Amino acid sequence: MQDIDNLGTARSLLAWDQRTQMPPQGAGVRAGQIATLSRIYHEMFTSETTARLIEEAANEVNGADYESDEASLIRLVQRDYEDATKLPTDFVKRMSELTSRGQQVWAKARAEKDFVQFQPVLEQLIDMTLEEAALRGYDDHPYDALLDQFDRDLKTADVKAIFDTHKPALIDLIAAVSEQQDRVDDSCLHQHFDIDQQRAFALDVVKAFGFDFERGRQDTTVHPFAMSMSRYDTRITTRFNDDFLNPALFGMMHEAGHGMHGQGFSDEIDCTPLAGGGARGYSMSVAESQSRTWENLVGRSRGFWQWAFPKLQAAFPGQFDDVDLDTFYGAVNRVQPSLIRVEADEATYNLHIMVRFELELELVSGSLKVADLPDAWNAKYQDFLGIIPPDAALGVLQDVHWSSGAIGYFPTYALGNLLAVQYYNKALQDHPSIPDEIAAGKFDTLLKWQTEHIHQHGRKFNADEMTRRVTGEGMQSQDYIAYLQAKYSDIYGLS
Amino acid sequence: MQDIDNLGTARSLLAWDQRTQMPPQGAGVRAGQIATLSRIYHEMFTSETTARLIEEAANEVNGADYESDEASLIRLVQRDYEDATKLPTDFVKRMSELTSRGQQVWAKARAEKDFVQFQPVLEQLIDMTLEEAALRGYDDHPYDALLDQFDRDLKTADVKAIFDTHKPALIDLIAAVSEQQDRVDDSCLHQHFDIDQQRAFALDVVKAFGFDFERGRQDTTVHPFAMSMSRYDTRITTRFNDDFLNPALFGMMHEAGHGMHGQGFSDEIDCTPLAGGGARGYSMSVAESQSRTWENLVGRSRGFWQWAFPKLQAAFPGQFDDVDLDTFYGAVNRVQPSLIRVEADEATYNLHIMVRFELELELVSGSLKVADLPDAWNAKYQDFLGIIPPDAALGVLQDVHWSSGAIGYFPTYALGNLLAVQYYNKALQDHPSIPDEIAAGKFDTLLKWQTEHIHQHGRKFNADEMTRRVTGEGMQSQDYIAYLQAKYSDIYGLS
């Protein structure tokens, strides 16, 4: 298993290098290297030897505590093995070819704002996704098999219930805020900001959070990401925008949140399939909750800016002289229904996800035809957010996910927002001093709590197990709604 | 074979990242990843399946032209397979443990200038090296089996003959130069030089040479190296010294020379064992000839500086105003018997190598005991270069090679100097315009010639085959001596 994990993380390094360091013409060779490592990984993992070793180990650990490293490793690896052997090689190859073509066609269609070009590929992708769901198997809904790839054991019915529960509250909240939108002015975030100064300030912030640069590094990419090969080698990347402060600053907090998660795996599970951040079967919802905690619950809190705003003023001399803390705090929390998911604020974000989830479900169920997708998309944006995309690039073609075959991924983003608040509330219950500490630039109590309750376990637990273990209850949206209502009542003076 | 090459180059990337990008605490995990890839590489390459495939392929290409890609690939891979299967796993493990410990002991001994600490490990290393030579097999001398690792088919007797032939000429030349040493003043090279300006200037130079940054990159390391994973991804590194111009400038030319070699593999052999820069069985002499060509024959030529010196003056405003071209040309060619091989000039370099070669030969033959090595080292430095090291750190402990088990490597450095001149003379014969082109900042005729005659072939030919193919004769030292005599007669006004 350690050899297999080493192969997997070596492949991760090849991917990291491809996105951060590789010379422009190195892509062809790199694809070959990654394909070789992937093939050997798959062959080693699905070999009869591995099956026998897993079976023997399962007999050995039989009776061990469910939460023990040993029992958890075997439980996870048995599921991984089932997953890896369910799809025939021919299907994997066809799917890989289709998604590779899909992404090319999508990129061109988006550039030309022309959904019709993408339509036939998306139709094929939906068909193959249904084929995949059948191969993987499911009890109630084919979409269950899709969710399971990104969040093991997550069920469509549960996602639907939790989304339906908080959708009206979000819509109401946004309506209330929009009546008070003059109360917030975020023009101070839209200035020219020197990129080296942005980097230095954001690095200081994530160092203070606790991202360990002895065990990690930060680089620049167009599409930011975090990658943990081990708790001792966890890397994050950042996108810089020279006339908008948010992408680099809150983006680096977000990726550092993922990064600290990866740096928090226990030594016992590091470099085993139990760690494996980003591996199949990992809970993407739990992962997202950790990045959102640092980006939003800490990084967009008033307390944090009590500590950080004077430092920001010093880092950008003259640029925030006329801005006070309240104005700045309002600015970074401005609510604005927009067309683009990745730029969405905390109030609107989950509605963007619900649009996609509902459409995916209709497509997979067959109640919506791909040809009708753009109209359905626009109708939902009108219903949920009150705005209609002017073209497909700003609408139905905005995300890469579908073209790459990632159907069932989107919900984890929204669930991550919910879990972030549920877990954070429990941390506050255990350590009521955390808000004051944050306002004093002290973040280790929170990080230590996360590490102890969440990070150290890697992917030992699915999202439901983790959530019940941490909070004593299942996923719910009440905490999130309460958090948003309190925050925006304060900022927007809602009654 | 392509899978095996992909595994090998993936391992190379892990090593590159380790030396240039990896977070400080990532070393342990990295060692595990590299060990896994090495083990899989070895298992795949030495498997019965590989043996069968090589045999079947050999039957298929039977009768193909010796120089054809197909016949060459099989010929090389058959030898690689023999090499890889000659050493028992237990021996490889013991050797790996010994060299790992050897490097630690050596580093401490060097730091404390105390050879006695290193002596017992070196004794074991010599014993195991003899054991390895016996396992690998040889006809005349156990040292043949050691040379073969770094330069396939190179023979001790030939190295000895070529070294003995030119040693007296070098000693005479240095004596003659030392009587005129006041003619050269290199103080202009020893100033404070801004590192960013150094990098920018050196990058401009190697770009002009033809190192392709679309297919390569440059980074900073303490120990510079070049690494070619493919002609499309070839990377070089540089060490910067802020009060001495030479290490970065000539070092980058040197590594770019290796790099352009790696960028020159033909598309047909790229990503196959026929390319494999740095792989076992590659001619390190031929490799070194290519780096030395750009560092010395081009980079230390008067013509080059006719073009480059005004650019250097502009790159370091005010720092070379009082220096004229002749003074600068003399400075970069100053001959100075010194204690340190890596800082040696063109005239003294091969004598440093001969010290090591003669001592290695005596150690392997048993005529010199390890305990007597420091005295023998000092005596040879006195004989060849007229200087005696004040301590072991500046003497017998200066190089890492022996501690890592690399006995038989040193000669290839000196042979590289000889081959560089032999090949360059042939290029000049084919293209008499090259010196004038260099003086005009035009380098593509030379690079194209190298690519056609040398680079494109990868490791298809051993050093002797390559040299006869390129020049019509075997390795010799006359050209090198004639080159040095002409150069230094001019600079030092020798009669």
Short mmCIF file of N, CA and C in Angstrom, two decimals, chain A residues 2-7 9-10 13-14 16-17 20-27 29-30 32-33 35-37 39-40 44 212-217 219 229-235 270-271, chain B residues 2-7 9-10 13-14 16-17 20-27 29-30 32-33 35-37 39-40 44 212-217 219 229-235 270-271:
data_model
loop_
_atom_site.label_atom_id
_atom_site.label_comp_id
_atom_site.label_asym_id
_atom_site.label_seq_id
_atom_site.Cartn_x
_atom_site.Cartn_y
_atom_site.Cartn_z
N GLN A 2 2.01 1.17 0.72
CA GLN A 2 2.89 2.34 0.74
C GLN A 2 3.52 2.56 -0.63
N ASP A 3 3.91 1.47 -1.30
CA ASP A 3 4.41 1.59 -2.67
C ASP A 3 3.36 2.24 -3.57
N ILE A 4 2.11 1.78 -3.42
CA ILE A 4 1.04 2.32 -4.26
C ILE A 4 0.83 3.80 -3.94
N ASP A 5 0.87 4.14 -2.66
CA ASP A 5 0.74 5.55 -2.29
C ASP A 5 1.91 6.37 -2.83
N ASN A 6 3.12 5.81 -2.76
CA ASN A 6 4.28 6.52 -3.32
C ASN A 6 4.12 6.76 -4.82
N LEU A 7 3.58 5.77 -5.52
CA LEU A 7 3.33 5.95 -6.96
C LEU A 7 2.31 7.06 -7.17
N THR A 9 1.57 9.62 -5.18
CA THR A 9 2.08 10.95 -4.86
C THR A 9 3.18 11.37 -5.84
N ALA A 10 3.91 10.40 -6.39
CA ALA A 10 4.87 10.75 -7.45
C ALA A 10 4.11 11.31 -8.65
N LEU A 13 3.17 14.82 -7.97
CA LEU A 13 4.26 15.77 -8.19
C LEU A 13 4.41 16.09 -9.68
N LEU A 14 4.25 15.07 -10.53
CA LEU A 14 4.33 15.32 -11.97
C LEU A 14 3.24 16.33 -12.38
N TRP A 16 1.77 18.56 -10.33
CA TRP A 16 2.11 19.87 -9.75
C TRP A 16 3.13 20.57 -10.64
N ASP A 17 4.17 19.83 -11.02
CA ASP A 17 5.22 20.42 -11.85
C ASP A 17 4.65 20.91 -13.19
N THR A 20 3.03 24.23 -12.60
CA THR A 20 3.78 25.33 -11.99
C THR A 20 5.16 25.57 -12.59
N GLN A 21 5.83 24.53 -13.07
CA GLN A 21 7.25 24.66 -13.42
C GLN A 21 7.59 24.22 -14.84
N MET A 22 6.87 23.30 -15.38
CA MET A 22 7.25 22.62 -16.61
C MET A 22 7.43 23.58 -17.80
N PRO A 23 8.49 23.38 -18.59
CA PRO A 23 8.63 24.20 -19.80
C PRO A 23 7.42 23.99 -20.73
N PRO A 24 7.07 25.04 -21.49
CA PRO A 24 5.86 24.97 -22.32
C PRO A 24 5.76 23.71 -23.19
N GLN A 25 6.88 23.27 -23.77
CA GLN A 25 6.78 22.13 -24.69
C GLN A 25 6.90 20.77 -24.01
N GLY A 26 6.91 20.78 -22.66
CA GLY A 26 7.08 19.50 -21.97
C GLY A 26 5.81 18.68 -21.81
N ALA A 27 4.68 19.23 -22.28
CA ALA A 27 3.38 18.60 -21.97
C ALA A 27 3.23 17.19 -22.54
N VAL A 29 5.54 14.83 -23.25
CA VAL A 29 6.32 13.87 -22.48
C VAL A 29 5.66 13.64 -21.12
N ARG A 30 5.20 14.72 -20.51
CA ARG A 30 4.60 14.61 -19.20
C ARG A 30 3.36 13.72 -19.24
N GLY A 32 2.85 11.27 -21.13
CA GLY A 32 3.33 9.88 -21.20
C GLY A 32 3.77 9.38 -19.84
N GLN A 33 4.50 10.22 -19.10
CA GLN A 33 4.96 9.82 -17.76
C GLN A 33 3.77 9.56 -16.84
N ALA A 35 0.70 8.84 -17.71
CA ALA A 35 -0.03 7.65 -18.16
C ALA A 35 0.66 6.38 -17.67
N THR A 36 1.98 6.35 -17.76
CA THR A 36 2.71 5.16 -17.29
C THR A 36 2.51 4.95 -15.80
N LEU A 37 2.67 6.01 -15.03
CA LEU A 37 2.49 5.85 -13.58
C LEU A 37 1.06 5.44 -13.23
N ARG A 39 -1.01 3.76 -15.13
CA ARG A 39 -1.24 2.38 -15.54
C ARG A 39 -0.62 1.40 -14.53
N ILE A 40 0.63 1.70 -14.10
CA ILE A 40 1.30 0.82 -13.13
C ILE A 40 0.54 0.84 -11.80
N MET A 44 -0.95 -2.46 -10.30
CA MET A 44 -0.50 -2.94 -8.99
C MET A 44 -1.69 -3.06 -8.03
N ASP A 212 2.53 25.57 7.32
CA ASP A 212 3.94 25.40 7.67
C ASP A 212 4.79 25.35 6.40
N PHE A 213 5.58 26.39 6.18
CA PHE A 213 6.40 26.45 4.96
C PHE A 213 7.67 25.60 5.05
N GLU A 214 7.93 25.03 6.21
CA GLU A 214 8.97 24.00 6.28
C GLU A 214 8.47 22.70 5.66
N ARG A 215 7.13 22.59 5.58
CA ARG A 215 6.52 21.38 5.04
C ARG A 215 5.61 21.71 3.87
N GLY A 216 5.87 22.83 3.24
CA GLY A 216 5.01 23.22 2.13
C GLY A 216 5.57 24.40 1.37
N ARG A 217 4.92 24.79 0.30
CA ARG A 217 5.34 25.95 -0.47
C ARG A 217 4.14 26.53 -1.21
N ASP A 219 3.05 28.64 -4.89
CA ASP A 219 3.42 29.08 -6.24
C ASP A 219 2.25 29.79 -6.90
N MET A 229 1.06 15.75 -0.88
CA MET A 229 1.67 14.46 -1.15
C MET A 229 1.96 13.74 0.16
N SER A 230 2.02 14.51 1.21
CA SER A 230 2.33 14.01 2.54
C SER A 230 2.15 15.18 3.48
N ARG A 231 2.03 14.92 4.77
CA ARG A 231 1.99 16.03 5.73
C ARG A 231 3.30 16.80 5.69
N TYR A 232 4.34 16.20 5.11
CA TYR A 232 5.65 16.86 5.04
C TYR A 232 5.89 17.54 3.69
N ASP A 233 4.95 17.41 2.78
CA ASP A 233 5.11 18.07 1.48
C ASP A 233 3.74 18.39 0.91
N THR A 234 3.26 19.57 1.25
CA THR A 234 1.92 20.01 0.89
C THR A 234 2.04 21.38 0.23
N ARG A 235 1.52 21.51 -0.97
CA ARG A 235 1.79 22.71 -1.76
C ARG A 235 0.50 23.41 -2.16
N ASP A 270 0.21 8.93 7.44
CA ASP A 270 0.85 9.66 6.35
C ASP A 270 1.47 8.66 5.36
N CYS A 271 1.33 9.00 4.08
CA CYS A 271 1.88 8.12 3.03
C CYS A 271 1.23 6.75 2.99
N GLN B 2 9.39 2.15 -23.35
CA GLN B 2 8.94 3.53 -23.14
C GLN B 2 8.38 3.70 -21.73
N ASP B 3 7.65 2.69 -21.25
CA ASP B 3 7.18 2.72 -19.86
C ASP B 3 8.36 2.81 -18.90
N ILE B 4 9.39 2.03 -19.16
CA ILE B 4 10.55 2.01 -18.28
C ILE B 4 11.25 3.37 -18.34
N ASP B 5 11.34 3.93 -19.54
CA ASP B 5 11.95 5.27 -19.65
C ASP B 5 11.10 6.31 -18.92
N ASN B 6 9.77 6.19 -19.06
CA ASN B 6 8.89 7.13 -18.35
C ASN B 6 9.08 7.03 -16.83
N LEU B 7 9.22 5.82 -16.33
CA LEU B 7 9.49 5.64 -14.90
C LEU B 7 10.81 6.30 -14.52
N THR B 9 12.40 8.79 -16.05
CA THR B 9 12.37 10.25 -16.11
C THR B 9 11.44 10.83 -15.05
N ALA B 10 10.41 10.07 -14.65
CA ALA B 10 9.59 10.51 -13.51
C ALA B 10 10.46 10.56 -12.26
N LEU B 13 12.50 13.62 -12.31
CA LEU B 13 11.79 14.83 -11.89
C LEU B 13 11.71 14.90 -10.36
N LEU B 14 11.48 13.77 -9.73
CA LEU B 14 11.46 13.77 -8.26
C LEU B 14 12.80 14.25 -7.72
N TRP B 16 15.00 16.20 -9.35
CA TRP B 16 15.12 17.63 -9.68
C TRP B 16 14.37 18.47 -8.65
N ASP B 17 13.13 18.07 -8.39
CA ASP B 17 12.30 18.81 -7.43
C ASP B 17 12.96 18.81 -6.05
N THR B 20 15.58 21.46 -6.07
CA THR B 20 15.26 22.84 -6.44
C THR B 20 14.02 23.41 -5.77
N GLN B 21 13.02 22.57 -5.45
CA GLN B 21 11.71 23.11 -5.05
C GLN B 21 11.18 22.55 -3.73
N MET B 22 11.57 21.35 -3.39
CA MET B 22 10.94 20.63 -2.28
C MET B 22 11.05 21.38 -0.95
N PRO B 23 9.98 21.39 -0.16
CA PRO B 23 10.08 22.00 1.18
C PRO B 23 11.12 21.25 2.02
N PRO B 24 11.77 21.95 2.95
CA PRO B 24 12.86 21.35 3.73
C PRO B 24 12.51 19.99 4.34
N GLN B 25 11.29 19.85 4.87
CA GLN B 25 10.99 18.60 5.55
C GLN B 25 10.44 17.50 4.64
N GLY B 26 10.47 17.74 3.34
CA GLY B 26 9.92 16.74 2.41
C GLY B 26 10.85 15.59 2.08
N ALA B 27 12.09 15.63 2.60
CA ALA B 27 13.11 14.68 2.15
C ALA B 27 12.77 13.22 2.44
N VAL B 29 9.81 11.67 2.79
CA VAL B 29 8.79 11.16 1.88
C VAL B 29 9.36 10.99 0.48
N ARG B 30 10.15 11.95 0.07
CA ARG B 30 10.75 11.88 -1.26
C ARG B 30 11.63 10.65 -1.41
N GLY B 32 11.24 7.86 -0.01
CA GLY B 32 10.34 6.72 -0.19
C GLY B 32 9.79 6.65 -1.60
N GLN B 33 9.41 7.81 -2.17
CA GLN B 33 8.89 7.82 -3.54
C GLN B 33 9.96 7.35 -4.52
N ALA B 35 12.59 5.53 -3.88
CA ALA B 35 12.88 4.11 -3.67
C ALA B 35 11.83 3.24 -4.36
N THR B 36 10.57 3.63 -4.25
CA THR B 36 9.50 2.86 -4.90
C THR B 36 9.67 2.85 -6.41
N LEU B 37 9.89 4.03 -6.99
CA LEU B 37 10.05 4.09 -8.44
C LEU B 37 11.29 3.31 -8.89
N ARG B 39 12.64 0.72 -7.39
CA ARG B 39 12.38 -0.71 -7.26
C ARG B 39 11.50 -1.22 -8.40
N ILE B 40 10.45 -0.46 -8.73
CA ILE B 40 9.56 -0.89 -9.82
C ILE B 40 10.32 -0.87 -11.14
N MET B 44 10.67 -4.15 -13.27
CA MET B 44 10.14 -4.22 -14.63
C MET B 44 11.24 -4.54 -15.62
N ASP B 212 17.08 26.14 -25.41
CA ASP B 212 15.71 26.51 -25.75
C ASP B 212 14.84 26.51 -24.48
N PHE B 213 14.43 27.70 -24.06
CA PHE B 213 13.64 27.80 -22.83
C PHE B 213 12.17 27.45 -23.03
N GLU B 214 11.77 27.22 -24.25
CA GLU B 214 10.46 26.62 -24.48
C GLU B 214 10.49 25.13 -24.11
N ARG B 215 11.71 24.58 -24.11
CA ARG B 215 11.87 23.16 -23.81
C ARG B 215 12.81 22.95 -22.63
N GLY B 216 12.92 23.97 -21.80
CA GLY B 216 13.83 23.84 -20.67
C GLY B 216 13.67 24.99 -19.70
N ARG B 217 14.40 24.94 -18.58
CA ARG B 217 14.35 26.01 -17.61
C ARG B 217 15.65 26.02 -16.82
N ASP B 219 17.25 26.97 -12.86
CA ASP B 219 17.00 27.24 -11.45
C ASP B 219 18.33 27.40 -10.71
N MET B 229 15.02 15.08 -19.20
CA MET B 229 14.01 14.03 -19.14
C MET B 229 13.54 13.68 -20.55
N SER B 230 13.78 14.62 -21.45
CA SER B 230 13.34 14.48 -22.83
C SER B 230 13.92 15.69 -23.56
N ARG B 231 13.97 15.63 -24.87
CA ARG B 231 14.39 16.81 -25.62
C ARG B 231 13.41 17.97 -25.41
N TYR B 232 12.23 17.65 -24.90
CA TYR B 232 11.21 18.68 -24.67
C TYR B 232 11.18 19.16 -23.22
N ASP B 233 11.99 18.57 -22.38
CA ASP B 233 12.01 19.00 -20.97
C ASP B 233 13.40 18.74 -20.40
N THR B 234 14.26 19.72 -20.52
CA THR B 234 15.66 19.63 -20.14
C THR B 234 15.98 20.82 -19.24
N ARG B 235 16.48 20.54 -18.07
CA ARG B 235 16.59 21.60 -17.06
C ARG B 235 18.03 21.76 -16.59
N ASP B 270 13.80 9.96 -28.62
CA ASP B 270 13.40 10.66 -27.40
C ASP B 270 12.47 9.76 -26.59
N CYS B 271 12.64 9.80 -25.28
CA CYS B 271 11.82 8.98 -24.38
C CYS B 271 11.99 7.49 -24.60
#
